[in-house]
mmCIF file with all atom_site columns, C-alpha atoms in Angstrom:
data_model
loop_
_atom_site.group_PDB
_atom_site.id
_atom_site.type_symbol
_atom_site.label_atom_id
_atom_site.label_alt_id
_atom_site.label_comp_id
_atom_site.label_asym_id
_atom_site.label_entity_id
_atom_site.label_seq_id
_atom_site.pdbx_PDB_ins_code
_atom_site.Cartn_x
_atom_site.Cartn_y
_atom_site.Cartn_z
_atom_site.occupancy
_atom_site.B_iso_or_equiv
_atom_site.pdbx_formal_charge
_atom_site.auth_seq_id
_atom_site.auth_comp_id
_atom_site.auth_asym_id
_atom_site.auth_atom_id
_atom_site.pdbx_PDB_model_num
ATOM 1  C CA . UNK F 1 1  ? -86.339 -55.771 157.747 1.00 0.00 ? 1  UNK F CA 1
ATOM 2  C CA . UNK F 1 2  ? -85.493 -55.624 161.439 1.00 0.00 ? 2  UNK F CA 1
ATOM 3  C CA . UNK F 1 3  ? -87.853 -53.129 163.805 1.00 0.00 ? 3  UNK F CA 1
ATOM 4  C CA . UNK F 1 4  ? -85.876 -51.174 166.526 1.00 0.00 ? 4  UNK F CA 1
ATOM 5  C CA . UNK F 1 5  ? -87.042 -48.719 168.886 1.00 0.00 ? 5  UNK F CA 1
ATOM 6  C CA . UNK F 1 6  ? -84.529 -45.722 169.018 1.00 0.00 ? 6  UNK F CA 1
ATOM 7  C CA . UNK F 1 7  ? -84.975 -43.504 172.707 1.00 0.00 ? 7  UNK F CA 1
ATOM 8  C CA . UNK F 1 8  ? -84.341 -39.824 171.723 1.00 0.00 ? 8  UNK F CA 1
ATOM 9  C CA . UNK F 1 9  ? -84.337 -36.732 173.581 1.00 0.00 ? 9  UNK F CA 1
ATOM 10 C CA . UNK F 1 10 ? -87.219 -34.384 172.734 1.00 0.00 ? 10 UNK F CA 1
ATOM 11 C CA . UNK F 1 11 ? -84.673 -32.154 171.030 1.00 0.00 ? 11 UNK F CA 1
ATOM 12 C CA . UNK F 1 12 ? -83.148 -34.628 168.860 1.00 0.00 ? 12 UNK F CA 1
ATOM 13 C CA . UNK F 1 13 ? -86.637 -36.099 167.498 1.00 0.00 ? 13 UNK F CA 1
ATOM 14 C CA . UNK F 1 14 ? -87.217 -32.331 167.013 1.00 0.00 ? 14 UNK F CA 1
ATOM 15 C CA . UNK F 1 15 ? -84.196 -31.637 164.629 1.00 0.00 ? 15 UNK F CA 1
ATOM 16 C CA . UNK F 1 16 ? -84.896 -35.386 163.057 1.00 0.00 ? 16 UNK F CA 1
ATOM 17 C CA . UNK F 1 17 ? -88.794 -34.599 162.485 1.00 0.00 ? 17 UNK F CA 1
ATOM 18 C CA . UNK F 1 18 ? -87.474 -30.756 160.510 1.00 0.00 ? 18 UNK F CA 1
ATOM 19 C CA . UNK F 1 19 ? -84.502 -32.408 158.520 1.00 0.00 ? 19 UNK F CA 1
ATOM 20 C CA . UNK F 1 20 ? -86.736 -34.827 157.144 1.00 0.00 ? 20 UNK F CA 1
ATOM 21 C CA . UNK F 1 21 ? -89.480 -32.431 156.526 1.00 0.00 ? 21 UNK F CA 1
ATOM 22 C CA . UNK F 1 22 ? -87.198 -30.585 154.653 1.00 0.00 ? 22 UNK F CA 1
ATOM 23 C CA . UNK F 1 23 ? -85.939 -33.380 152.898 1.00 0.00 ? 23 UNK F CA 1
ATOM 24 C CA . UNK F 1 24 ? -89.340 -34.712 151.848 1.00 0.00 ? 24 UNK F CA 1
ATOM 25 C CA . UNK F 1 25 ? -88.930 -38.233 153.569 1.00 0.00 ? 25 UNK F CA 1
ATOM 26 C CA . UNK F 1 26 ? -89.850 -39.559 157.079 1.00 0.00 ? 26 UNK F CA 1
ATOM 27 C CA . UNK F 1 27 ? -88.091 -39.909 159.975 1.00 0.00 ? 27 UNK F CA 1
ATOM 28 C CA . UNK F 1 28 ? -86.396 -43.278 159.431 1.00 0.00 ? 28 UNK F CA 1
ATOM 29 C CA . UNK F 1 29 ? -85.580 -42.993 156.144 1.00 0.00 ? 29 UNK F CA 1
ATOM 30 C CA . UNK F 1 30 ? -83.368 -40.190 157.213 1.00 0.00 ? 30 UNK F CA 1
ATOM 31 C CA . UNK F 1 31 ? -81.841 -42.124 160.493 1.00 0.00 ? 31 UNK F CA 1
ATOM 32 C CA . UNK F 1 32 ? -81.296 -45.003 158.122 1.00 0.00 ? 32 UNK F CA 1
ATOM 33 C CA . UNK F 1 33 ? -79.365 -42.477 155.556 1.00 0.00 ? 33 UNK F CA 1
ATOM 34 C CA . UNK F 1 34 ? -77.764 -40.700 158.592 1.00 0.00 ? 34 UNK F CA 1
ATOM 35 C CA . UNK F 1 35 ? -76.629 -44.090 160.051 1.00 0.00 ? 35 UNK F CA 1
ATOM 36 C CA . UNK F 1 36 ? -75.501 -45.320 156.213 1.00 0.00 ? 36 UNK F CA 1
ATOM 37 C CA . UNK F 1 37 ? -73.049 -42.182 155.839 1.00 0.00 ? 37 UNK F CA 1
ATOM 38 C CA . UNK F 1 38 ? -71.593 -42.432 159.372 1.00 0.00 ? 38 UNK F CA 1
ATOM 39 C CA . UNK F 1 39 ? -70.639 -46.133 158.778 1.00 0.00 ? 39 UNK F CA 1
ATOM 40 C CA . UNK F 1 40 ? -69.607 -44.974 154.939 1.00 0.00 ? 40 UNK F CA 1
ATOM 41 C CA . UNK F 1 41 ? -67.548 -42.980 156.326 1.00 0.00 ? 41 UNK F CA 1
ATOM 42 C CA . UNK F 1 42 ? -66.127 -44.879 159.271 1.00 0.00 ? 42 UNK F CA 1
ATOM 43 C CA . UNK F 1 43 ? -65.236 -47.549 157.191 1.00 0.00 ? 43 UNK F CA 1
ATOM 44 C CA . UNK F 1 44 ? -63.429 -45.240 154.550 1.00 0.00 ? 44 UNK F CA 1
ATOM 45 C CA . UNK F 1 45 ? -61.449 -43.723 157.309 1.00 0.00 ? 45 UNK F CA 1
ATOM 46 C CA . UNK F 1 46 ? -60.401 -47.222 158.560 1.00 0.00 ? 46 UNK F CA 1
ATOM 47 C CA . UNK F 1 47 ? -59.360 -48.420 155.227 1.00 0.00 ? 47 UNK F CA 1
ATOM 48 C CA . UNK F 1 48 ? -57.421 -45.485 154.687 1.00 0.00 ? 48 UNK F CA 1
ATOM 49 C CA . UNK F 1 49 ? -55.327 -45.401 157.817 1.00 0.00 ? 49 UNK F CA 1
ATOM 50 C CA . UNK F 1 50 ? -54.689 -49.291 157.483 1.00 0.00 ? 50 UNK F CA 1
ATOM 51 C CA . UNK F 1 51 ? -52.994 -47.979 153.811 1.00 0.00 ? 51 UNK F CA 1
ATOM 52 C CA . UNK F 1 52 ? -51.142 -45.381 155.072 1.00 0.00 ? 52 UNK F CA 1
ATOM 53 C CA . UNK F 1 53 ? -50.356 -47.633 158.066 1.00 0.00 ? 53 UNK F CA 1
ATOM 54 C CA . UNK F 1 54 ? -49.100 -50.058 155.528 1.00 0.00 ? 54 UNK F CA 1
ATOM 55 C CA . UNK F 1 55 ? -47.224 -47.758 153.152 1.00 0.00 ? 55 UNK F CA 1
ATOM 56 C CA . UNK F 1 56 ? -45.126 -45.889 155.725 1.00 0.00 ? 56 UNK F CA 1
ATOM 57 C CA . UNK F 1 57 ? -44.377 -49.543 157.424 1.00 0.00 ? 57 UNK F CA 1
ATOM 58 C CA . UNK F 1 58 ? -42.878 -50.082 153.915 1.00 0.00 ? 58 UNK F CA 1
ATOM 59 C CA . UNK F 1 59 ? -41.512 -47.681 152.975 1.00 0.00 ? 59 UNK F CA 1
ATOM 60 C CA . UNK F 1 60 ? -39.788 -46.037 155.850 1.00 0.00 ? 60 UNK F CA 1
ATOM 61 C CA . UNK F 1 61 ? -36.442 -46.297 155.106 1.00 0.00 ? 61 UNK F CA 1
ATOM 62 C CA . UNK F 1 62 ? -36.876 -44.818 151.982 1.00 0.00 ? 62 UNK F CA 1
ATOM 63 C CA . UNK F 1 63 ? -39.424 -41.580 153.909 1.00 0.00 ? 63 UNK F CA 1
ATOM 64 C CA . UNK F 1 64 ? -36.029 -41.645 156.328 1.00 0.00 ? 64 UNK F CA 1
ATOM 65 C CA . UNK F 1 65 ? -33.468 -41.131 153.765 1.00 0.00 ? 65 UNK F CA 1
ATOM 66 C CA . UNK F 1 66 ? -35.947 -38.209 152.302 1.00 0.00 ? 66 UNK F CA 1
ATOM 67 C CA . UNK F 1 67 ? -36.252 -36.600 155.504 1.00 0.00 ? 67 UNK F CA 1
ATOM 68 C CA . UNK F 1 68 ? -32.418 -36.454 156.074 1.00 0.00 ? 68 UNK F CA 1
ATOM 69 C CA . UNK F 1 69 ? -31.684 -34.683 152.503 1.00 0.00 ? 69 UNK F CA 1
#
């Protein structure tokens, strides 16, 4: 495990401290679940342009001929 000191505004550690409360778990397990989702979901995102990237790269003559019918 790697320590890291995190600077947060006063409001921010405020909203962290109640989410967790409600959540039953401290502080950094919830920035480590926070940080786990936004990269889960980064990631995904990526991956899914690169297909669509990809598919419309190979198939674009055949999306051209569809849009001209």
């Amino acid at each position: 495990l790697m320590a890291m000191t995190l600077r947060l505004t006063d409001e921010l550690d405020a909203r962290i401290d109640s989410r967790a409360k409600q959540a039953g778990i401290s502080k950094n397990q919830l920035i480590i679940q926070a940080l786990e989702e936004h990269l889960d979901r980064t990631e995904n995102r990526a991956a899914l342009r690169a297909t669509v990237e990809k598919v419309l790269k190979r198939d674009a003559e055949l999306l051209e001929r569809l849009a001209d019918s």
